[in-house]
């Protein structure tokens, strides 16, 4: 039977100038805590707890701070962002941005962090189905993403809206979408309709002027 895998130092973020050591899954990070606590309520709370614990907690690999229920791939994105080397927008996958946004909300990251993630989602908006943007907007109370997604849904043919997209939106939003699209369809039919042919009296002396006025009514 294979033994338990020992945690390994992160190749980039086990920093020589780091002040505290964290374990996320099977990876150890040695990070500079003033940068972590800057505008991050979660890490402020972590260090507040550790200050009342053993004096050596987080100071070496045998007395580290274990961040449970946290995924290494998502924590990497957070650390890259906090320490000034985030990925370029095109390097993020859709699932990366969704996971990063969930992390930022769950762990009470700053508005600056959330705005950074939202800006990347906006840049990649056409890589998401509009219903996903609506879902993110509702879940995390982000008006810009909701509006962006709903505006696109209005322009999306019904054949491109599947059951899974209905689930993303929820019944209330889907019902609203049905009404909005129906009203827009009705408006388009009214605008596109041609007026009936104008019939002039036999003694009409200015047919062209009358016809022009009729068409502009």
PDB file of C-alpha atoms in Angstrom:
ATOM      1  CA  UNK A   1       0.000   0.000   0.000  1.00  0.00           C
ATOM      2  CA  UNK A   2       1.455   3.363  -1.002  1.00  0.00           C
ATOM      3  CA  UNK A   3       2.248   5.829   1.758  1.00  0.00           C
ATOM      4  CA  UNK A   4       0.618   9.215   2.152  1.00  0.00           C
ATOM      5  CA  UNK A   5       2.048  11.827  -0.190  1.00  0.00           C
ATOM      6  CA  UNK A   6       4.089  14.480   1.595  1.00  0.00           C
ATOM      7  CA  UNK A   7       3.115  18.101   0.887  1.00  0.00           C
ATOM      8  CA  UNK A   8       5.537  19.842  -1.479  1.00  0.00           C
ATOM      9  CA  UNK A   9       6.716  23.456  -1.624  1.00  0.00           C
ATOM     10  CA  UNK A  10       5.077  25.503  -4.343  1.00  0.00           C
ATOM     11  CA  UNK A  11       7.745  26.125  -7.021  1.00  0.00           C
ATOM     12  CA  UNK A  12       6.939  29.835  -7.225  1.00  0.00           C
ATOM     13  CA  UNK A  13       5.147  30.865  -4.042  1.00  0.00           C
ATOM     14  CA  UNK A  14       7.229  29.365  -1.266  1.00  0.00           C
ATOM     15  CA  UNK A  15       8.839  32.765  -0.867  1.00  0.00           C
ATOM     16  CA  UNK A  16      12.160  33.384   0.845  1.00  0.00           C
ATOM     17  CA  UNK A  17      10.754  36.568   2.380  1.00  0.00           C
ATOM     18  CA  UNK A  18       7.460  34.908   3.344  1.00  0.00           C
ATOM     19  CA  UNK A  19       6.316  35.198   6.945  1.00  0.00           C
ATOM     20  CA  UNK A  20       3.681  32.440   7.231  1.00  0.00           C
ATOM     21  CA  UNK A  21       3.333  28.957   5.758  1.00  0.00           C
ATOM     22  CA  UNK A  22       0.002  27.643   4.490  1.00  0.00           C
ATOM     23  CA  UNK A  23      -1.039  24.244   3.236  1.00  0.00           C
ATOM     24  CA  UNK A  24      -3.644  23.967   0.495  1.00  0.00           C
ATOM     25  CA  UNK A  25      -4.321  20.362  -0.480  1.00  0.00           C
ATOM     26  CA  UNK A  26      -0.819  18.904  -0.995  1.00  0.00           C
ATOM     27  CA  UNK A  27       1.052  22.165  -1.602  1.00  0.00           C
ATOM     28  CA  UNK A  28       2.844  24.475   0.841  1.00  0.00           C
ATOM     29  CA  UNK A  29       2.953  28.243   0.334  1.00  0.00           C
ATOM     30  CA  UNK A  30       5.200  30.615   2.249  1.00  0.00           C
ATOM     31  CA  UNK A  31       3.622  34.029   1.863  1.00  0.00           C
ATOM     32  CA  UNK A  32       4.113  37.566   3.102  1.00  0.00           C
ATOM     33  CA  UNK A  33       1.144  38.145   5.355  1.00  0.00           C
ATOM     34  CA  UNK A  34       0.745  41.981   5.000  1.00  0.00           C
ATOM     35  CA  UNK A  35      -0.065  41.437   1.314  1.00  0.00           C
ATOM     36  CA  UNK A  36      -2.571  38.669   2.130  1.00  0.00           C
ATOM     37  CA  UNK A  37      -4.472  40.692   4.729  1.00  0.00           C
ATOM     38  CA  UNK A  38      -4.666  43.808   2.547  1.00  0.00           C
ATOM     39  CA  UNK A  39      -8.389  44.271   1.851  1.00  0.00           C
ATOM     40  CA  UNK A  40      -9.162  40.609   2.646  1.00  0.00           C
ATOM     41  CA  UNK A  41     -11.430  40.057   5.657  1.00  0.00           C
ATOM     42  CA  UNK A  42     -10.911  36.295   5.540  1.00  0.00           C
ATOM     43  CA  UNK A  43      -7.130  36.496   5.992  1.00  0.00           C
ATOM     44  CA  UNK A  44      -7.451  39.254   8.583  1.00  0.00           C
ATOM     45  CA  UNK A  45      -9.587  36.778  10.538  1.00  0.00           C
ATOM     46  CA  UNK A  46      -7.090  33.939   9.958  1.00  0.00           C
ATOM     47  CA  UNK A  47      -4.231  35.968  11.420  1.00  0.00           C
ATOM     48  CA  UNK A  48      -6.401  37.224  14.259  1.00  0.00           C
ATOM     49  CA  UNK A  49      -7.065  33.582  15.231  1.00  0.00           C
ATOM     50  CA  UNK A  50      -3.412  32.530  14.840  1.00  0.00           C
ATOM     51  CA  UNK A  51      -2.253  35.432  17.025  1.00  0.00           C
ATOM     52  CA  UNK A  52      -4.120  33.799  19.914  1.00  0.00           C
ATOM     53  CA  UNK A  53      -2.755  30.336  19.116  1.00  0.00           C
ATOM     54  CA  UNK A  54       0.721  28.826  19.519  1.00  0.00           C
ATOM     55  CA  UNK A  55       3.515  31.343  18.861  1.00  0.00           C
ATOM     56  CA  UNK A  56       5.065  29.140  16.151  1.00  0.00           C
ATOM     57  CA  UNK A  57       1.861  28.495  14.196  1.00  0.00           C
ATOM     58  CA  UNK A  58       2.534  29.080  10.519  1.00  0.00           C
ATOM     59  CA  UNK A  59       6.261  29.686  11.070  1.00  0.00           C
ATOM     60  CA  UNK A  60       7.657  26.400   9.728  1.00  0.00           C
ATOM     61  CA  UNK A  61       6.586  23.313   7.768  1.00  0.00           C
ATOM     62  CA  UNK A  62       5.784  21.403  10.950  1.00  0.00           C
ATOM     63  CA  UNK A  63       3.565  24.173  12.370  1.00  0.00           C
ATOM     64  CA  UNK A  64       1.769  25.396   9.274  1.00  0.00           C
ATOM     65  CA  UNK A  65      -1.678  26.882   8.833  1.00  0.00           C
ATOM     66  CA  UNK A  66      -3.907  24.450   6.949  1.00  0.00           C
ATOM     67  CA  UNK A  67      -6.563  26.056   4.746  1.00  0.00           C
ATOM     68  CA  UNK A  68      -9.204  23.356   4.551  1.00  0.00           C
ATOM     69  CA  UNK A  69     -11.932  23.233   1.869  1.00  0.00           C
ATOM     70  CA  UNK A  70      -9.766  25.303  -0.443  1.00  0.00           C
ATOM     71  CA  UNK A  71      -8.670  24.148  -3.902  1.00  0.00           C
ATOM     72  CA  UNK A  72      -5.061  24.519  -4.975  1.00  0.00           C
ATOM     73  CA  UNK A  73      -5.806  25.613  -8.556  1.00  0.00           C
ATOM     74  CA  UNK A  74      -8.113  28.415  -7.369  1.00  0.00           C
ATOM     75  CA  UNK A  75      -5.794  29.492  -4.538  1.00  0.00           C
ATOM     76  CA  UNK A  76      -2.993  29.749  -7.127  1.00  0.00           C
ATOM     77  CA  UNK A  77      -5.026  32.295  -9.106  1.00  0.00           C
ATOM     78  CA  UNK A  78      -5.641  34.306  -5.947  1.00  0.00           C
ATOM     79  CA  UNK A  79      -1.970  34.276  -4.926  1.00  0.00           C
ATOM     80  CA  UNK A  80      -0.829  35.187  -8.457  1.00  0.00           C
ATOM     81  CA  UNK A  81      -3.203  38.154  -8.389  1.00  0.00           C
ATOM     82  CA  UNK A  82      -2.271  39.301  -4.864  1.00  0.00           C
ATOM     83  CA  UNK A  83       1.469  39.091  -5.506  1.00  0.00           C
ATOM     84  CA  UNK A  84       1.355  41.006  -8.766  1.00  0.00           C
ATOM     85  CA  UNK A  85       1.668  38.337 -11.443  1.00  0.00           C
ATOM     86  CA  UNK A  86      -1.875  37.464 -12.606  1.00  0.00           C
ATOM     87  CA  UNK A  87      -2.539  35.551 -15.796  1.00  0.00           C
ATOM     88  CA  UNK A  88      -3.407  37.360 -19.006  1.00  0.00           C
ATOM     89  CA  UNK A  89      -7.126  37.298 -19.786  1.00  0.00           C
ATOM     90  CA  UNK A  90      -6.753  34.814 -22.649  1.00  0.00           C
ATOM     91  CA  UNK A  91      -4.992  32.331 -20.337  1.00  0.00           C
ATOM     92  CA  UNK A  92      -8.064  31.915 -18.146  1.00  0.00           C
ATOM     93  CA  UNK A  93     -10.628  29.276 -19.005  1.00  0.00           C
ATOM     94  CA  UNK A  94     -14.319  29.973 -18.340  1.00  0.00           C
ATOM     95  CA  UNK A  95     -14.327  27.592 -15.389  1.00  0.00           C
ATOM     96  CA  UNK A  96     -11.246  29.360 -13.951  1.00  0.00           C
ATOM     97  CA  UNK A  97     -13.016  32.719 -13.878  1.00  0.00           C
ATOM     98  CA  UNK A  98     -16.205  31.213 -12.414  1.00  0.00           C
ATOM     99  CA  UNK A  99     -14.205  29.396  -9.718  1.00  0.00           C
ATOM    100  CA  UNK A 100     -12.149  32.506  -8.990  1.00  0.00           C
ATOM    101  CA  UNK A 101     -15.305  34.615  -8.625  1.00  0.00           C
ATOM    102  CA  UNK A 102     -16.802  32.038  -6.262  1.00  0.00           C
ATOM    103  CA  UNK A 103     -13.569  32.079  -4.222  1.00  0.00           C
ATOM    104  CA  UNK A 104     -13.553  35.890  -4.056  1.00  0.00           C
ATOM    105  CA  UNK A 105     -17.135  35.978  -2.794  1.00  0.00           C
ATOM    106  CA  UNK A 106     -16.754  33.090  -0.348  1.00  0.00           C
ATOM    107  CA  UNK A 107     -13.518  34.350   1.187  1.00  0.00           C
ATOM    108  CA  UNK A 108     -14.544  38.007   1.373  1.00  0.00           C
ATOM    109  CA  UNK A 109     -11.967  39.363  -1.044  1.00  0.00           C
ATOM    110  CA  UNK A 110     -11.809  43.062  -1.773  1.00  0.00           C
ATOM    111  CA  UNK A 111     -13.965  44.853  -4.326  1.00  0.00           C
ATOM    112  CA  UNK A 112     -10.763  45.426  -6.294  1.00  0.00           C
ATOM    113  CA  UNK A 113     -10.250  41.645  -6.614  1.00  0.00           C
ATOM    114  CA  UNK A 114     -13.887  41.062  -7.617  1.00  0.00           C
ATOM    115  CA  UNK A 115     -13.753  43.895 -10.165  1.00  0.00           C
ATOM    116  CA  UNK A 116     -10.622  42.353 -11.678  1.00  0.00           C
ATOM    117  CA  UNK A 117     -12.404  39.006 -12.167  1.00  0.00           C
ATOM    118  CA  UNK A 118     -15.583  40.641 -13.502  1.00  0.00           C
ATOM    119  CA  UNK A 119     -13.570  42.682 -16.014  1.00  0.00           C
ATOM    120  CA  UNK A 120     -12.031  39.458 -17.356  1.00  0.00           C
ATOM    121  CA  UNK A 121     -15.460  37.814 -17.624  1.00  0.00           C
ATOM    122  CA  UNK A 122     -16.673  40.845 -19.591  1.00  0.00           C
ATOM    123  CA  UNK A 123     -13.695  40.608 -21.936  1.00  0.00           C
ATOM    124  CA  UNK A 124     -14.552  36.938 -22.535  1.00  0.00           C
ATOM    125  CA  UNK A 125     -18.317  37.462 -22.525  1.00  0.00           C
ATOM    126  CA  UNK A 126     -18.867  35.752 -25.882  1.00  0.00           C
ATOM    127  CA  UNK A 127     -17.143  32.619 -24.576  1.00  0.00           C
ATOM    128  CA  UNK A 128     -20.030  32.231 -22.099  1.00  0.00           C
ATOM    129  CA  UNK A 129     -23.612  31.391 -22.953  1.00  0.00           C
ATOM    130  CA  UNK A 130     -25.699  34.450 -21.953  1.00  0.00           C
ATOM    131  CA  UNK A 131     -27.609  32.318 -19.421  1.00  0.00           C
ATOM    132  CA  UNK A 132     -24.311  31.686 -17.580  1.00  0.00           C
ATOM    133  CA  UNK A 133     -23.758  35.443 -17.253  1.00  0.00           C
ATOM    134  CA  UNK A 134     -27.308  35.818 -15.916  1.00  0.00           C
ATOM    135  CA  UNK A 135     -26.634  32.984 -13.458  1.00  0.00           C
ATOM    136  CA  UNK A 136     -23.422  34.616 -12.203  1.00  0.00           C
ATOM    137  CA  UNK A 137     -25.163  37.984 -11.933  1.00  0.00           C
ATOM    138  CA  UNK A 138     -27.973  36.509  -9.818  1.00  0.00           C
ATOM    139  CA  UNK A 139     -25.752  34.275  -7.674  1.00  0.00           C
ATOM    140  CA  UNK A 140     -23.283  36.990  -6.732  1.00  0.00           C
ATOM    141  CA  UNK A 141     -25.575  40.026  -7.047  1.00  0.00           C
ATOM    142  CA  UNK A 142     -23.535  41.565  -9.877  1.00  0.00           C
ATOM    143  CA  UNK A 143     -25.856  43.825 -11.873  1.00  0.00           C
ATOM    144  CA  UNK A 144     -23.428  44.354 -14.777  1.00  0.00           C
ATOM    145  CA  UNK A 145     -23.141  40.622 -15.501  1.00  0.00           C
ATOM    146  CA  UNK A 146     -26.901  40.107 -15.200  1.00  0.00           C
ATOM    147  CA  UNK A 147     -27.659  42.960 -17.615  1.00  0.00           C
ATOM    148  CA  UNK A 148     -24.961  41.810 -20.041  1.00  0.00           C
ATOM    149  CA  UNK A 149     -26.353  38.273 -20.098  1.00  0.00           C
ATOM    150  CA  UNK A 150     -30.020  39.259 -20.314  1.00  0.00           C
ATOM    151  CA  UNK A 151     -29.413  41.719 -23.172  1.00  0.00           C
ATOM    152  CA  UNK A 152     -27.694  38.927 -25.097  1.00  0.00           C
ATOM    153  CA  UNK A 153     -30.477  36.443 -24.303  1.00  0.00           C
ATOM    154  CA  UNK A 154     -33.028  38.785 -25.839  1.00  0.00           C
ATOM    155  CA  UNK A 155     -31.066  38.564 -29.100  1.00  0.00           C
ATOM    156  CA  UNK A 156     -30.566  34.778 -28.857  1.00  0.00           C
ATOM    157  CA  UNK A 157     -32.826  32.560 -31.025  1.00  0.00           C
ATOM    158  CA  UNK A 158     -35.056  30.179 -29.076  1.00  0.00           C
ATOM    159  CA  UNK A 159     -33.345  27.257 -30.816  1.00  0.00           C
ATOM    160  CA  UNK A 160     -30.121  28.190 -28.990  1.00  0.00           C
ATOM    161  CA  UNK A 161     -31.747  28.150 -25.538  1.00  0.00           C
ATOM    162  CA  UNK A 162     -31.760  24.641 -24.073  1.00  0.00           C
ATOM    163  CA  UNK A 163     -33.106  23.118 -20.862  1.00  0.00           C
ATOM    164  CA  UNK A 164     -29.732  23.575 -19.158  1.00  0.00           C
ATOM    165  CA  UNK A 165     -29.856  27.294 -19.933  1.00  0.00           C
ATOM    166  CA  UNK A 166     -33.352  27.482 -18.437  1.00  0.00           C
ATOM    167  CA  UNK A 167     -31.922  25.920 -15.269  1.00  0.00           C
ATOM    168  CA  UNK A 168     -29.161  28.555 -15.162  1.00  0.00           C
ATOM    169  CA  UNK A 169     -31.697  31.384 -15.415  1.00  0.00           C
ATOM    170  CA  UNK A 170     -34.414  30.020 -13.172  1.00  0.00           C
ATOM    171  CA  UNK A 171     -38.139  30.091 -13.909  1.00  0.00           C
ATOM    172  CA  UNK A 172     -38.741  33.749 -13.007  1.00  0.00           C
ATOM    173  CA  UNK A 173     -36.057  35.092 -15.338  1.00  0.00           C
ATOM    174  CA  UNK A 174     -37.072  32.671 -18.094  1.00  0.00           C
ATOM    175  CA  UNK A 175     -40.702  33.841 -17.864  1.00  0.00           C
ATOM    176  CA  UNK A 176     -39.568  37.471 -18.038  1.00  0.00           C
ATOM    177  CA  UNK A 177     -37.461  36.610 -21.098  1.00  0.00           C
ATOM    178  CA  UNK A 178     -40.489  35.040 -22.813  1.00  0.00           C
ATOM    179  CA  UNK A 179     -42.542  38.217 -22.290  1.00  0.00           C
ATOM    180  CA  UNK A 180     -39.750  40.544 -23.424  1.00  0.00           C
ATOM    181  CA  UNK A 181     -39.053  38.554 -26.597  1.00  0.00           C
ATOM    182  CA  UNK A 182     -42.788  38.364 -27.372  1.00  0.00           C
ATOM    183  CA  UNK A 183     -43.175  42.141 -27.001  1.00  0.00           C
ATOM    184  CA  UNK A 184     -40.125  42.779 -29.176  1.00  0.00           C
ATOM    185  CA  UNK A 185     -41.412  40.363 -31.831  1.00  0.00           C
ATOM    186  CA  UNK A 186     -44.766  42.167 -31.838  1.00  0.00           C
ATOM    187  CA  UNK A 187     -43.039  45.535 -32.138  1.00  0.00           C
ATOM    188  CA  UNK A 188     -40.901  44.290 -35.051  1.00  0.00           C
ATOM    189  CA  UNK A 189     -44.032  43.069 -36.835  1.00  0.00           C
ATOM    190  CA  UNK A 190     -45.678  46.472 -36.414  1.00  0.00           C
ATOM    191  CA  UNK A 191     -42.621  48.359 -37.638  1.00  0.00           C
ATOM    192  CA  UNK A 192     -42.072  46.012 -40.571  1.00  0.00           C
ATOM    193  CA  UNK A 193     -45.692  46.131 -41.775  1.00  0.00           C
ATOM    194  CA  UNK A 194     -46.373  47.981 -45.017  1.00  0.00           C
ATOM    195  CA  UNK A 195     -49.335  50.359 -45.166  1.00  0.00           C
ATOM    196  CA  UNK A 196     -52.178  49.445 -47.493  1.00  0.00           C
ATOM    197  CA  UNK A 197     -52.162  50.940 -50.970  1.00  0.00           C
ATOM    198  CA  UNK A 198     -53.599  54.447 -50.946  1.00  0.00           C
ATOM    199  CA  UNK A 199     -56.600  54.962 -53.206  1.00  0.00           C
ATOM    200  CA  UNK A 200     -57.195  58.457 -54.584  1.00  0.00           C
ATOM    201  CA  UNK A 201     -60.473  60.030 -55.601  1.00  0.00           C
ATOM    202  CA  UNK A 202     -60.877  60.508 -59.312  1.00  0.00           C
ATOM    203  CA  UNK A 203     -60.735  64.282 -58.871  1.00  0.00           C
ATOM    204  CA  UNK A 204     -57.551  64.270 -56.683  1.00  0.00           C
ATOM    205  CA  UNK A 205     -55.143  66.879 -58.069  1.00  0.00           C
ATOM    206  CA  UNK A 206     -52.036  66.270 -55.888  1.00  0.00           C
ATOM    207  CA  UNK A 207     -51.549  62.537 -55.497  1.00  0.00           C
ATOM    208  CA  UNK A 208     -47.802  62.641 -54.803  1.00  0.00           C
ATOM    209  CA  UNK A 209     -48.030  65.089 -51.884  1.00  0.00           C
ATOM    210  CA  UNK A 210     -50.932  63.193 -50.340  1.00  0.00           C
ATOM    211  CA  UNK A 211     -49.097  59.883 -50.679  1.00  0.00           C
ATOM    212  CA  UNK A 212     -45.950  61.286 -49.018  1.00  0.00           C
ATOM    213  CA  UNK A 213     -48.006  62.600 -46.097  1.00  0.00           C
ATOM    214  CA  UNK A 214     -49.830  59.282 -45.781  1.00  0.00           C
ATOM    215  CA  UNK A 215     -46.603  57.267 -45.576  1.00  0.00           C
ATOM    216  CA  UNK A 216     -45.106  59.509 -42.866  1.00  0.00           C
ATOM    217  CA  UNK A 217     -48.136  59.325 -40.586  1.00  0.00           C
TER     218      UNK A 217
END
